[in-house]
XYZ file of C-alpha atoms in Angstrom:
442
model
C -7.608 37.214 147.267
C -7.877 40.994 147.206
C -10.004 42.402 150.038
C -10.656 46.100 149.553
C -12.874 46.149 152.649
C -10.082 44.891 154.910
C -7.627 47.404 153.460
C -10.108 50.217 154.141
C -10.678 49.009 157.699
C -6.939 48.761 158.349
C -6.081 52.051 156.636
C -3.799 50.529 153.971
C -3.800 53.574 151.701
C -1.199 52.212 149.254
C -3.155 48.982 148.714
C -6.398 50.950 148.243
C -4.725 53.277 145.717
C -3.372 50.341 143.696
C -6.799 48.665 143.729
C -8.447 51.882 142.496
C -6.001 52.129 139.595
C -7.837 49.236 137.918
C -10.825 50.954 136.230
C -12.800 47.702 136.308
C -13.011 47.690 140.110
C -16.362 48.899 141.458
C -15.640 51.123 144.439
C -19.360 51.370 145.324
C -19.777 47.634 145.837
C -20.734 46.338 149.270
C -19.438 43.507 151.428
C -21.639 40.756 152.855
C -23.296 43.344 155.147
C -23.824 45.916 152.396
C -21.066 48.223 153.666
C -18.991 49.974 150.992
C -15.240 50.728 151.142
C -16.154 54.364 151.876
C -18.241 53.259 154.854
C -15.427 51.258 156.415
C -12.752 53.902 155.920
C -15.064 56.592 157.350
C -16.086 54.442 160.318
C -12.462 53.685 161.188
C -11.425 57.321 160.769
C -9.006 56.846 157.850
C -9.603 60.287 156.369
C -6.883 60.023 153.717
C -8.640 56.978 152.236
C -12.042 58.693 152.590
C -10.746 61.645 150.560
C -9.182 59.316 147.975
C -12.395 57.301 147.519
C -14.507 60.446 147.143
C -12.093 61.869 144.548
C -12.353 58.627 142.564
C -16.164 58.774 142.546
C -17.402 56.918 145.643
C -21.018 57.783 146.344
C -21.197 59.716 149.586
C -24.812 58.608 150.023
C -23.990 54.915 149.743
C -22.926 54.406 153.353
C -24.724 53.622 156.580
C -22.984 56.319 158.649
C -22.151 59.819 157.437
C -19.497 61.679 159.475
C -18.657 65.331 159.016
C -16.085 64.591 156.278
C -18.842 63.171 154.070
C -21.293 65.916 154.941
C -18.843 68.452 153.564
C -19.106 66.569 150.288
C -22.896 67.044 150.304
C -23.907 63.593 151.552
C -27.632 63.364 152.256
C -27.983 63.048 156.075
C -31.534 61.698 155.700
C -30.779 58.861 153.309
C -32.203 55.635 154.748
C -31.250 51.990 154.369
C -33.615 49.089 153.720
C -34.747 49.185 157.362
C -35.641 52.864 157.136
C -32.808 53.886 159.461
C -30.957 57.127 158.723
C -27.460 57.901 160.079
C -29.065 59.776 162.991
C -30.878 56.602 164.087
C -27.523 54.838 164.489
C -25.814 57.792 166.144
C -28.620 57.960 168.723
C -28.697 54.208 169.311
C -24.955 54.024 169.963
C -24.859 57.285 171.908
C -22.465 59.102 169.563
C -23.254 62.568 170.926
C -20.895 64.747 168.789
C -21.865 62.885 165.595
C -25.583 63.212 166.367
C -25.197 66.980 166.901
C -23.226 67.360 163.644
C -25.922 65.463 161.742
C -28.770 67.596 163.102
C -26.820 70.785 162.365
C -26.454 69.534 158.760
C -30.160 68.869 158.338
C -30.727 65.386 159.766
C -34.388 65.162 160.816
C -35.246 64.013 164.326
C -38.801 63.187 163.206
C -37.839 60.733 160.431
C -39.394 57.351 161.213
C -38.006 53.969 160.168
C -40.015 50.936 159.039
C -40.991 50.226 162.641
C -42.207 53.789 163.141
C -39.283 54.746 165.412
C -37.665 58.172 165.133
C -34.019 58.780 166.138
C -35.213 60.179 169.470
C -36.971 56.866 170.126
C -33.527 55.254 169.929
C -32.080 57.324 172.750
C -33.080 58.869 176.061
C -32.069 61.455 178.603
C -29.808 64.390 177.860
C -29.047 63.423 174.251
C -32.736 63.288 173.318
C -33.309 66.655 175.012
C -30.264 68.233 173.313
C -31.250 67.019 169.834
C -34.823 68.244 170.332
C -33.494 71.686 171.263
C -31.181 71.732 168.194
C -34.055 70.746 165.920
C -36.203 73.580 167.266
C -33.328 76.067 166.888
C -32.784 75.057 163.253
C -36.496 75.334 162.442
C -37.329 71.670 161.891
C -40.945 70.569 161.583
C -41.314 68.091 164.456
C -44.267 66.216 162.952
C -43.359 62.536 162.478
C -42.378 61.649 158.902
C -43.495 58.146 157.962
C -41.079 55.789 156.224
C -40.897 56.053 152.446
C -39.119 53.374 150.453
C -36.162 54.989 148.623
C -34.733 51.828 147.080
C -35.974 52.877 143.631
C -33.553 55.818 143.687
C -30.643 53.468 143.021
C -28.500 55.041 145.748
C -27.843 51.887 147.744
C -24.475 50.246 147.801
C -24.320 47.524 145.161
C -23.939 43.974 146.375
C -20.915 42.019 145.237
C -23.291 39.760 143.289
C -24.300 42.761 141.156
C -20.701 43.274 140.076
C -19.527 40.464 137.841
C -16.109 38.927 137.757
C -14.072 39.709 134.664
C -15.044 36.768 132.463
C -18.354 35.749 133.943
C -21.308 35.817 131.586
C -24.998 35.948 132.431
C -27.463 33.282 131.369
C -29.921 35.042 129.086
C -32.732 33.047 130.701
C -32.017 34.884 133.980
C -32.895 38.223 132.374
C -36.455 39.473 132.602
C -36.812 41.909 129.682
C -40.188 43.622 129.587
C -40.014 46.954 127.695
C -38.273 47.815 124.427
C -36.759 51.271 124.847
C -35.185 51.873 121.444
C -34.153 50.359 118.143
C -31.018 51.628 116.409
C -28.702 50.388 113.658
C -26.458 48.868 116.334
C -29.194 46.889 118.075
C -32.306 46.831 120.261
C -32.323 48.262 123.784
C -34.621 46.721 126.407
C -35.448 47.522 130.004
C -35.567 44.612 132.422
C -34.542 43.046 135.734
C -31.631 40.879 136.767
C -30.863 39.747 140.332
C -33.358 42.320 141.699
C -31.557 45.109 139.818
C -33.132 47.379 137.190
C -31.053 46.952 134.053
C -30.845 47.922 130.397
C -29.955 45.147 127.967
C -28.680 45.989 124.498
C -29.079 43.121 122.026
C -26.425 43.738 119.394
C -27.410 43.699 115.731
C -25.173 41.039 114.163
C -26.027 39.425 110.832
C -24.350 36.135 111.665
C -22.829 35.290 115.022
C -19.850 33.151 114.039
C -17.495 31.499 116.505
C -14.927 34.213 115.766
C -17.419 36.997 116.532
C -18.403 35.232 119.746
C -14.726 35.026 120.717
C -14.098 38.699 119.868
C -17.130 39.691 121.928
C -15.740 37.839 124.958
C -12.406 39.621 124.562
C -13.804 43.108 123.991
C -16.701 43.507 126.416
C -14.568 43.465 129.635
C -12.896 46.684 128.434
C -16.256 48.429 128.875
C -16.467 47.535 132.580
C -15.129 50.878 133.825
C -16.427 51.295 137.382
C -13.928 53.801 138.713
C -15.444 57.138 137.667
C -18.842 58.653 138.588
C -19.355 60.088 135.077
C -18.830 56.788 133.251
C -21.644 54.208 133.131
C -20.042 50.773 132.919
C -21.197 47.582 131.290
C -21.913 45.282 134.255
C -22.143 42.023 132.342
C -22.937 40.243 129.101
C -24.785 37.329 127.561
C -22.901 35.415 124.897
C -25.641 33.112 123.667
C -25.328 32.915 119.851
C -27.006 34.232 117.832
C -27.724 36.718 120.648
C -24.975 38.944 122.029
C -26.163 41.188 124.868
C -24.446 43.905 126.929
C -26.018 44.874 130.236
C -25.832 48.155 132.139
C -27.661 49.890 134.986
C -31.062 51.420 134.232
C -31.209 55.191 134.745
C -34.770 56.588 134.829
C -33.968 59.895 133.077
C -32.756 58.093 129.963
C -30.329 59.616 127.487
C -29.332 63.264 127.204
C -30.773 63.226 123.676
C -34.259 62.254 124.893
C -34.021 64.668 127.819
C -33.080 67.624 125.605
C -35.464 66.974 122.764
C -38.496 65.842 124.702
C -41.308 68.447 124.533
C -40.904 69.360 128.213
C -37.247 70.264 127.741
C -37.557 72.585 124.768
C -37.832 76.347 125.190
C -38.497 78.285 128.365
C -41.676 76.402 129.315
C -43.636 73.489 127.860
C -47.310 73.519 126.902
C -48.404 72.830 130.494
C -46.584 75.942 131.726
C -43.945 73.956 133.614
C -40.295 75.088 133.568
C -37.914 73.244 131.235
C -36.418 69.957 132.402
C -32.897 71.198 131.592
C -32.349 74.808 132.672
C -29.080 76.695 132.142
C -27.546 75.655 135.470
C -28.387 71.998 134.866
C -27.042 72.195 131.317
C -23.684 73.525 132.544
C -23.535 70.860 135.226
C -24.215 68.154 132.620
C -21.478 69.617 130.384
C -19.011 69.545 133.283
C -19.916 65.934 134.075
C -19.345 64.898 130.458
C -16.007 66.714 130.347
C -14.871 64.996 133.556
C -15.879 61.606 132.214
C -14.065 62.209 128.941
C -10.970 63.540 130.717
C -10.856 60.272 132.676
C -11.378 58.096 129.589
C -8.522 59.926 127.877
C -6.181 58.773 130.658
C -6.874 55.169 129.606
C -5.597 53.364 126.550
C -7.904 53.932 123.581
C -10.055 50.856 123.510
C -11.853 48.620 121.086
C -14.883 48.709 121.245
C -14.822 52.368 120.195
C -17.033 54.973 121.827
C -18.260 58.023 119.918
C -19.440 60.972 122.008
C -22.945 62.235 121.268
C -26.084 62.968 123.263
C -27.562 59.515 122.618
C -24.546 57.968 124.336
C -24.770 60.085 127.507
C -27.149 58.819 130.189
C -28.651 60.984 132.932
C -28.936 59.668 136.490
C -31.877 60.439 138.781
C -29.965 63.368 140.325
C -29.108 64.674 136.801
C -25.545 63.409 136.927
C -24.367 62.774 133.358
C -22.623 59.468 132.642
C -20.980 58.333 129.395
C -22.606 55.036 128.461
C -20.009 52.383 127.637
C -22.753 50.028 126.449
C -23.095 52.245 123.372
C -19.522 51.595 122.265
C -19.137 49.919 118.877
C -17.558 46.449 118.763
C -14.959 45.589 116.130
C -17.321 43.190 114.321
C -20.230 45.654 114.022
C -20.614 47.078 110.494
C -17.064 48.263 109.972
C -16.869 51.663 108.318
C -20.497 52.588 108.962
C -21.125 55.759 110.982
C -24.496 56.052 112.662
C -24.524 59.678 113.890
C -22.145 61.797 111.753
C -23.640 65.139 112.900
C -21.563 64.928 116.097
C -18.317 63.908 114.387
C -15.382 66.053 113.315
C -14.387 66.384 109.631
C -11.187 64.394 110.107
C -13.038 61.606 111.953
C -15.245 61.247 108.880
C -12.305 61.291 106.479
C -9.450 59.399 108.138
C -8.908 55.806 109.185
C -9.231 55.213 112.973
C -5.478 54.632 113.232
C -4.764 58.081 111.719
C -7.101 60.116 113.916
C -6.289 62.281 116.893
C -9.045 60.761 119.015
C -8.800 63.329 121.806
C -9.265 66.180 119.330
C -12.135 64.340 117.620
C -13.869 63.920 120.979
C -13.445 67.625 121.718
C -15.249 68.502 118.460
C -18.089 66.159 119.471
C -18.217 67.848 122.870
C -18.561 71.242 121.166
C -21.600 69.929 119.275
C -23.016 68.732 122.611
C -22.501 72.207 124.096
C -24.321 73.705 121.100
C -27.104 71.159 121.618
C -27.387 72.069 125.318
C -27.482 75.775 124.459
C -29.988 75.612 121.605
C -32.083 72.518 122.516
C -31.910 71.650 118.802
C -30.771 68.516 116.954
C -27.765 69.308 114.718
C -28.695 69.193 111.024
C -32.070 67.629 111.813
C -33.399 68.469 108.339
C -30.812 66.320 106.519
C -30.396 62.519 106.289
C -27.312 61.169 108.138
C -25.400 60.167 104.993
C -25.778 63.623 103.482
C -24.749 65.234 106.774
C -21.562 63.163 106.885
C -20.630 63.948 103.291
C -21.215 67.683 103.670
C -19.283 67.941 106.963
C -16.327 66.039 105.517
C -16.208 67.531 102.024
C -18.282 70.726 101.807
C -17.567 72.538 105.076
C -21.026 72.085 106.625
C -20.928 73.454 110.171
C -23.409 74.301 112.928
C -24.424 77.951 113.211
C -24.670 79.564 116.620
C -27.902 81.578 116.964
C -27.830 85.166 118.317
C -29.480 84.227 121.632
C -26.486 82.179 122.799
C -24.134 83.891 125.256
C -21.084 85.404 123.491
C -18.792 83.673 126.011
C -20.411 80.299 125.344
C -20.323 80.890 121.577
C -16.587 81.648 121.753
C -16.046 78.568 123.901
C -17.834 76.338 121.363
C -15.779 77.757 118.475
C -12.528 77.150 120.352
C -13.496 73.528 121.031
C -14.235 72.902 117.340
C -11.197 74.590 115.846
C -10.674 73.409 112.262
C -7.092 72.515 113.192
C -7.311 69.440 115.489
C -3.973 70.330 117.062
C -5.347 73.667 118.296
C -8.345 72.233 120.128
C -8.064 72.185 123.942
C -8.037 69.013 126.025
C -10.772 68.161 128.505
C -8.425 68.853 131.412
C -7.940 72.369 130.007
C -11.648 73.201 129.694
C -12.779 71.883 133.097
C -11.714 75.068 134.976
C -13.535 77.161 132.340
C -16.740 75.162 132.772
C -16.492 75.410 136.552
C -16.116 79.200 136.254
C -19.140 79.403 133.933
C -21.238 77.575 136.557
C -20.565 80.189 139.253
């Protein structure tokens, strides 16, 4: 049996690399003690594996100890576990003097109390306590005790192995507690709920008749959506195959979709009616665009899958820290209304005209990304005044295109036009535009 945790403890970099090459593997899962692969490799000092895990999307805040390598990748030194202990609590308890000093110099608070009301200084004595107190004063920390605040709702904890399903395991629909309907679309109903103490989103697929063949196809297709190996891709974690109900399950993200975030009243314009700043400012918009591009660049390294995903703002979910993640639960299964297109405003002319087998999917996705960039820049819905069928016909046959308003930066306007070149072969790839987006963020 594969044991990623043992390989990380032993420093078996080749085994870890081969394990990571399977996109279905969840590198943020925890062992029986809740320790992730990143935790074990960092604890044992295997820096090559630490770097590899971080590059592949391991959450630097999902570990119980945060050495200097992780701090350089912006790990939160004050993130606490279920007991309320931060990394500094453990460093003080075990007497790791250099680590404790590094943590305080990177913002770890000496006054942060755990569930029992103990601060890190309560876990140590003598010269270390005195030294950390002096460092805290030098760095301007407020020394007033900070009471424990439950952070479990942030979703930053390492996932248990139980929360990551084996390849063919289904979930009993009776084990789902669905309490709030979030949306209804042509492809199905989306509900918020709970499963195994996890906040989840369950999408009940719209299928006219769930035949035995459809049930079989669903079992074969849904595992391809379990892509755990990139931070900008939101995987399907499980399914319910309980005819006539077919359900795909993913993690609940409190900020919802990019579409709702952009077109909610608080996100439009410079301020909303209450005078608050917009939810998505320019810096956040560019960060979201970069996240989407990274996710798409990764997906383009994989074999084009069925179910098929179509990039648009409804299919991009936003994490609590505003990380954008492409939602694989929104992919379209082979048995769902073949030939019907739900959101043509984001699709390229050739995607609306050609059969799937004749399309350059990478170029089609780049056109969709250009529409997303326009959407981020203008905070408008493309062709909102027209019904979807008319939009699709006019894009495909009459040359209907978005217009870039004068207020958009000339550099951004040029970038959008390049990404939606009428010749699919002249559109850039996502790997090509990532350096441009990074430069625009500076």
